[in-house]
CSV table of C-alpha atoms in Angstrom, one decimal:
chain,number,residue,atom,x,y,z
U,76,UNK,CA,115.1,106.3,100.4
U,77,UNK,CA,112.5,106.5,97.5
U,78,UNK,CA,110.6,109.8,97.6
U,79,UNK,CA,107.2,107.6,96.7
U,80,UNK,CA,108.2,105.2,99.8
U,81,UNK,CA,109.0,108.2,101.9
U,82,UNK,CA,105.9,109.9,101.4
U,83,UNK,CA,103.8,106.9,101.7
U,84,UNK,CA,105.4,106.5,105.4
U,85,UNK,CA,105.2,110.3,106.1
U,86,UNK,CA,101.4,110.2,105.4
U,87,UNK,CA,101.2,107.2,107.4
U,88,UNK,CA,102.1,108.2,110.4
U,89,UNK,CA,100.4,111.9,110.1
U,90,UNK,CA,97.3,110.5,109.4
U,91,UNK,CA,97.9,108.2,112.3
U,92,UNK,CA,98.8,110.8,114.8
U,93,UNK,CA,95.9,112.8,113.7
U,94,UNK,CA,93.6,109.4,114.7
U,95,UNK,CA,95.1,109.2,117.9
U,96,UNK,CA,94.3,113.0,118.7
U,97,UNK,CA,91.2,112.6,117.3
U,98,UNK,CA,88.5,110.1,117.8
U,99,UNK,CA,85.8,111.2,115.4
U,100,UNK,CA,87.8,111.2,112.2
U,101,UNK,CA,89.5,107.8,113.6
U,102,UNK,CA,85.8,106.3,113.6
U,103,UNK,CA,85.3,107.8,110.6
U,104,UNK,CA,88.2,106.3,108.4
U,105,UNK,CA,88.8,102.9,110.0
U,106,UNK,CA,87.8,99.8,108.3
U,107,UNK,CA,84.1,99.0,109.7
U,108,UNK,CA,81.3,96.3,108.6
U,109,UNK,CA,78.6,97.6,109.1
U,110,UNK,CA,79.4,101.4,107.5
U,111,UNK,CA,80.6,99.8,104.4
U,112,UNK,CA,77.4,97.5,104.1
U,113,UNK,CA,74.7,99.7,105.1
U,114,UNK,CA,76.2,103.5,104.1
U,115,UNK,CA,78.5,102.2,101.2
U,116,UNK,CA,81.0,104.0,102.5
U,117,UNK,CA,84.2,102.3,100.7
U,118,UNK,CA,86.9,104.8,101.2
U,119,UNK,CA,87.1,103.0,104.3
U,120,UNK,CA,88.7,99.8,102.7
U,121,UNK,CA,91.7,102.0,101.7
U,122,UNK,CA,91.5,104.7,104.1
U,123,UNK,CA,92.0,102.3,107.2
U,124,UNK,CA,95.1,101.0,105.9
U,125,UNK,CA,96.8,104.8,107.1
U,126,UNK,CA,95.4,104.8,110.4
U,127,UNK,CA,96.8,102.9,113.0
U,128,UNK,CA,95.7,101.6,117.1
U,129,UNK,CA,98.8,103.0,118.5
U,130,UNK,CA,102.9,104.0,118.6
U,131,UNK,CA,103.8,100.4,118.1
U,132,UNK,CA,101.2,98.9,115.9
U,133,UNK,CA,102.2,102.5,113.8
U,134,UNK,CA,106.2,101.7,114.3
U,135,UNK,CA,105.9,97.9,113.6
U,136,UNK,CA,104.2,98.2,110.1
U,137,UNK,CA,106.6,101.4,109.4
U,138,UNK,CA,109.5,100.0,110.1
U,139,UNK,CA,109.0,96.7,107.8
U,140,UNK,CA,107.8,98.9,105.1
U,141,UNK,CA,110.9,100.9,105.5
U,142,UNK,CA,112.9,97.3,105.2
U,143,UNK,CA,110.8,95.8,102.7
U,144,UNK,CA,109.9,98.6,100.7
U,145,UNK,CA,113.4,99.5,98.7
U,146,UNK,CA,113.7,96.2,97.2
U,147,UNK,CA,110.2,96.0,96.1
U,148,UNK,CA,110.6,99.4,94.2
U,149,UNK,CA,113.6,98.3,92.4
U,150,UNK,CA,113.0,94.9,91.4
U,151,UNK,CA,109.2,95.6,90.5
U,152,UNK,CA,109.6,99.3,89.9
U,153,UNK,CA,107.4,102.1,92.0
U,154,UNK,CA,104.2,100.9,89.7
U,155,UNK,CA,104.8,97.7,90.8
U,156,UNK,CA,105.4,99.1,94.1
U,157,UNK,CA,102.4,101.0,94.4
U,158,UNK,CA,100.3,98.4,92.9
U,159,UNK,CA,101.7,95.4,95.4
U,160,UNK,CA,100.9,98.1,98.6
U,161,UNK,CA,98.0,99.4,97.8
U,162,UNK,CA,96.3,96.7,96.1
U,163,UNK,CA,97.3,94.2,99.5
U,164,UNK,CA,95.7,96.8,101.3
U,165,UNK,CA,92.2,96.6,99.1
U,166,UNK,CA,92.0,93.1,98.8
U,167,UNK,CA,93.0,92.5,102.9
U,168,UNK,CA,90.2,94.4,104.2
U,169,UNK,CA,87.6,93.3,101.4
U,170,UNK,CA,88.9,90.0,102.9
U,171,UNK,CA,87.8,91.0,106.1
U,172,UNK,CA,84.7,92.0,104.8
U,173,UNK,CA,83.8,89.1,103.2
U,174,UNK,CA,84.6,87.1,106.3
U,175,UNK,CA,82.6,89.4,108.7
U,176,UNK,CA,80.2,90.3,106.3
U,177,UNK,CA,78.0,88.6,109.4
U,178,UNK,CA,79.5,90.8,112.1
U,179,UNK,CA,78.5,94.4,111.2
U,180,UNK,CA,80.4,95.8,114.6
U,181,UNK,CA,83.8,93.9,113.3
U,182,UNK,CA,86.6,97.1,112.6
U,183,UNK,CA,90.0,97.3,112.3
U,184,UNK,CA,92.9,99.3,111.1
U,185,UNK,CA,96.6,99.4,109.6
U,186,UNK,CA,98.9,99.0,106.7
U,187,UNK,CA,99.2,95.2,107.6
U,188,UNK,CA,97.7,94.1,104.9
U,189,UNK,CA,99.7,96.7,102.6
U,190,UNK,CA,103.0,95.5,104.2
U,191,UNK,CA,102.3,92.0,103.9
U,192,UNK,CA,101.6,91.7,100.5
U,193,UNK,CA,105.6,93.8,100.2
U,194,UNK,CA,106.9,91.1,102.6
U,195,UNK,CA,105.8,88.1,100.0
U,196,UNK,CA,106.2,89.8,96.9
U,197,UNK,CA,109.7,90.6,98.0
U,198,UNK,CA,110.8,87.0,100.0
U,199,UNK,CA,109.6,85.1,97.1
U,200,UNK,CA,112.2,86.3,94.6
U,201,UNK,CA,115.2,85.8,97.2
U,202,UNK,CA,114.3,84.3,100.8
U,203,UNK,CA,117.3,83.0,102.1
U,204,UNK,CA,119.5,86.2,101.2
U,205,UNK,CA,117.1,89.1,102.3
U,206,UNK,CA,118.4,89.0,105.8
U,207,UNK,CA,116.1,91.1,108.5
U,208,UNK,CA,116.5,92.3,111.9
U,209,UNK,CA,113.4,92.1,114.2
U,210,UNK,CA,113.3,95.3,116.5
U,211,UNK,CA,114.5,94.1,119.7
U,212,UNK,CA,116.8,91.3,118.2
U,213,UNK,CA,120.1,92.5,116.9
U,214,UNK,CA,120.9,89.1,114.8
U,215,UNK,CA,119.4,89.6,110.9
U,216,UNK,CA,117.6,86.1,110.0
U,217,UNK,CA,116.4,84.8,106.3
U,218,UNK,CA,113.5,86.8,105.1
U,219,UNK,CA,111.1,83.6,104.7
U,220,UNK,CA,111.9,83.1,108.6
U,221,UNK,CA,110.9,86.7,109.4
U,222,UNK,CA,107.9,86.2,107.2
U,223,UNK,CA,106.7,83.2,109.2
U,224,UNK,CA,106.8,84.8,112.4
U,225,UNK,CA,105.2,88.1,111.4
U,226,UNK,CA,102.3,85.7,109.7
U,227,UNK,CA,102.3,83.7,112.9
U,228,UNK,CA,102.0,86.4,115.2
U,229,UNK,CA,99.3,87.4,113.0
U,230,UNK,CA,97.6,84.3,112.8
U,231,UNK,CA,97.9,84.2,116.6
U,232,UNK,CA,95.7,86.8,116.9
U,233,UNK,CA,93.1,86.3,114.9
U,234,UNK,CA,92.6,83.3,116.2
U,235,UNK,CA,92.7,84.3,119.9
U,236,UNK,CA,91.2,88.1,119.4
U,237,UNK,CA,91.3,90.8,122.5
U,238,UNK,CA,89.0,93.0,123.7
U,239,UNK,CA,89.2,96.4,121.7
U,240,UNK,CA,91.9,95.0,119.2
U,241,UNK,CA,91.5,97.1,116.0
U,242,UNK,CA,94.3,95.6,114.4
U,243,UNK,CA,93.1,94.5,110.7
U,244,UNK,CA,94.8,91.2,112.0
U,245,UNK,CA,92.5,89.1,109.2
U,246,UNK,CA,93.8,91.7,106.5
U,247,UNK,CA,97.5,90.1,106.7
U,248,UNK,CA,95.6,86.4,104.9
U,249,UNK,CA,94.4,88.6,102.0
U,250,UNK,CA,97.6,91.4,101.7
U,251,UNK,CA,99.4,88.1,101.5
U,252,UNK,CA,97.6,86.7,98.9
U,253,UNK,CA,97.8,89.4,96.6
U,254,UNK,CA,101.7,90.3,97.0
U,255,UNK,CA,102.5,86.2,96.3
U,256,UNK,CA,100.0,86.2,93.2
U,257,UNK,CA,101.7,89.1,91.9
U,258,UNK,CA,105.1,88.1,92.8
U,259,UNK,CA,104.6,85.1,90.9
U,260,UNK,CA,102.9,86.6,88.0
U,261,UNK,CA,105.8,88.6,87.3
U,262,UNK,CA,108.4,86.3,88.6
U,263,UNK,CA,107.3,82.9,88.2
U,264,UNK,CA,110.9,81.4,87.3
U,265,UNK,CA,111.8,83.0,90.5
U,266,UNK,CA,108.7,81.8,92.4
U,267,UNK,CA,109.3,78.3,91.3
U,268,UNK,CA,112.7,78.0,92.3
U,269,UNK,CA,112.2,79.6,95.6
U,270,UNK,CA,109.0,77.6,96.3
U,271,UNK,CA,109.9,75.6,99.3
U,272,UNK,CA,110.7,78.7,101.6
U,273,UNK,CA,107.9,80.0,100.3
U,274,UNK,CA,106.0,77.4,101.4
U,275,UNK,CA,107.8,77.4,104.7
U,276,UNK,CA,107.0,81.2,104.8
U,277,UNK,CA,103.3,80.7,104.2
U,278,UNK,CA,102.3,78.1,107.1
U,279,UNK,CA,100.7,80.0,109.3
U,280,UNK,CA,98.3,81.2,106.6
U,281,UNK,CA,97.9,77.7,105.5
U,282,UNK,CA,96.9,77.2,109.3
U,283,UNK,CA,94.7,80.0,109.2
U,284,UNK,CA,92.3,79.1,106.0
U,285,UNK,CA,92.2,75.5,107.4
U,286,UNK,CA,90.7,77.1,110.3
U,287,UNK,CA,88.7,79.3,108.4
U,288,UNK,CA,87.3,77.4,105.6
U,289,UNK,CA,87.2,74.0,107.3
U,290,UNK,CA,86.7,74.3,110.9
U,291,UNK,CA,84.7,77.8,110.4
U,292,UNK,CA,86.2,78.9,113.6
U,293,UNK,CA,85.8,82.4,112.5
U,294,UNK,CA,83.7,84.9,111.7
């Protein structure tokens, strides 16, 4: 494994433990509306992206980084790798903060948005060959297939939210955005050629801005 990817995950899941032992610095770090608006303070649009609501939100976005994140580092190099993670992360929660700039209580946390942008920038280039195996199904499937049901689970949630959810759920549309625009940018041959899984891949997020921009169900 990548010492960058590796150390990435390691301070992942420290950080995350220490959240989970610790409520005040959990509050403190996680992506919030009404902090960022009214305090300015914007470490929490990067900072929430290491903290996590529990073991298997923490295990989930872990493990598809550890699956996703190897072939993003050597086809776009660990610039490109860092750029693609931590840029998805960025533009995901100032997604969410555009979108609840109305709902100063609105918070979440996660590397969701990070690890979405790795899942498109990756799928696009080759999404019938990168084969993945979701945790509790032993059969590997297409990478555009495992994309669409990560974005639909996603896209499930948002738009039927629970009770004391912190997942950064609307940080997956944005994360996404910015690993396909990048993707392409550097790949567009690639892009082009691969563009009907990708389109496949990206329905539920089509699903989700109709929702959002059309039938303003959100926010």
């Amino acid at each position: 494994m990548n010492i960058v990817l590796l150390i990435i995950i390691v301070i992942t899941c420290v950080t995350s433990y220490i959240g989970f032992q610790q409520p005040e610095l959990f509050q403190k770090y996680k992506f919030e509306v009404g902090s960022i608006q009214r305090r300015k303070e914007y470490i929490r649009l990067l900072s929430a992206g290491f903290l996590h609501g529990d073991w298997l939100h923490l295990i989930l976005n872990m493990y598809v980084l550890y699956a996703f994140g190897p072939f993003v580092i050597q086809v776009f190099g660990v610039v490109g790798f860092l750029i693609i993670y931590l840029g998805s992360i960025l533009l995901g929660n100032l997604f969410c903060l555009y979108h609840y700039r109305n709902v100063p209580f609105y918070s979440a946390i996660g590397a969701s948005g990070g690890v979405s942008g790795l899942i498109f920038a990756a799928v696009i280039l080759d999404p019938v060959n990168i084969r993945l195996g979701i945790l509790f199904i032993p059969v590997a499937i297409p990478g555009f297939i495992f994309g669409a049901l990560y974005f639909g689970y996603s896209v499930y949630m948002m738009l039927n939210p629970r009770m004391n959810d912190n997942i950064g759920h609307a940080a997956h549309l944005g994360g996404a955005f910015f690993g396909l625009v990048y993707g392409v940018a550097i790949f567009p041959e690639l892009a082009m050629q691969n563009a009907f899984y990708i389109g496949i891949m990206a329905l539920p997020l089509m699903y989700l801005a109709y929702e959002i921009f059309v039938k303003k169900r959100i926010g």
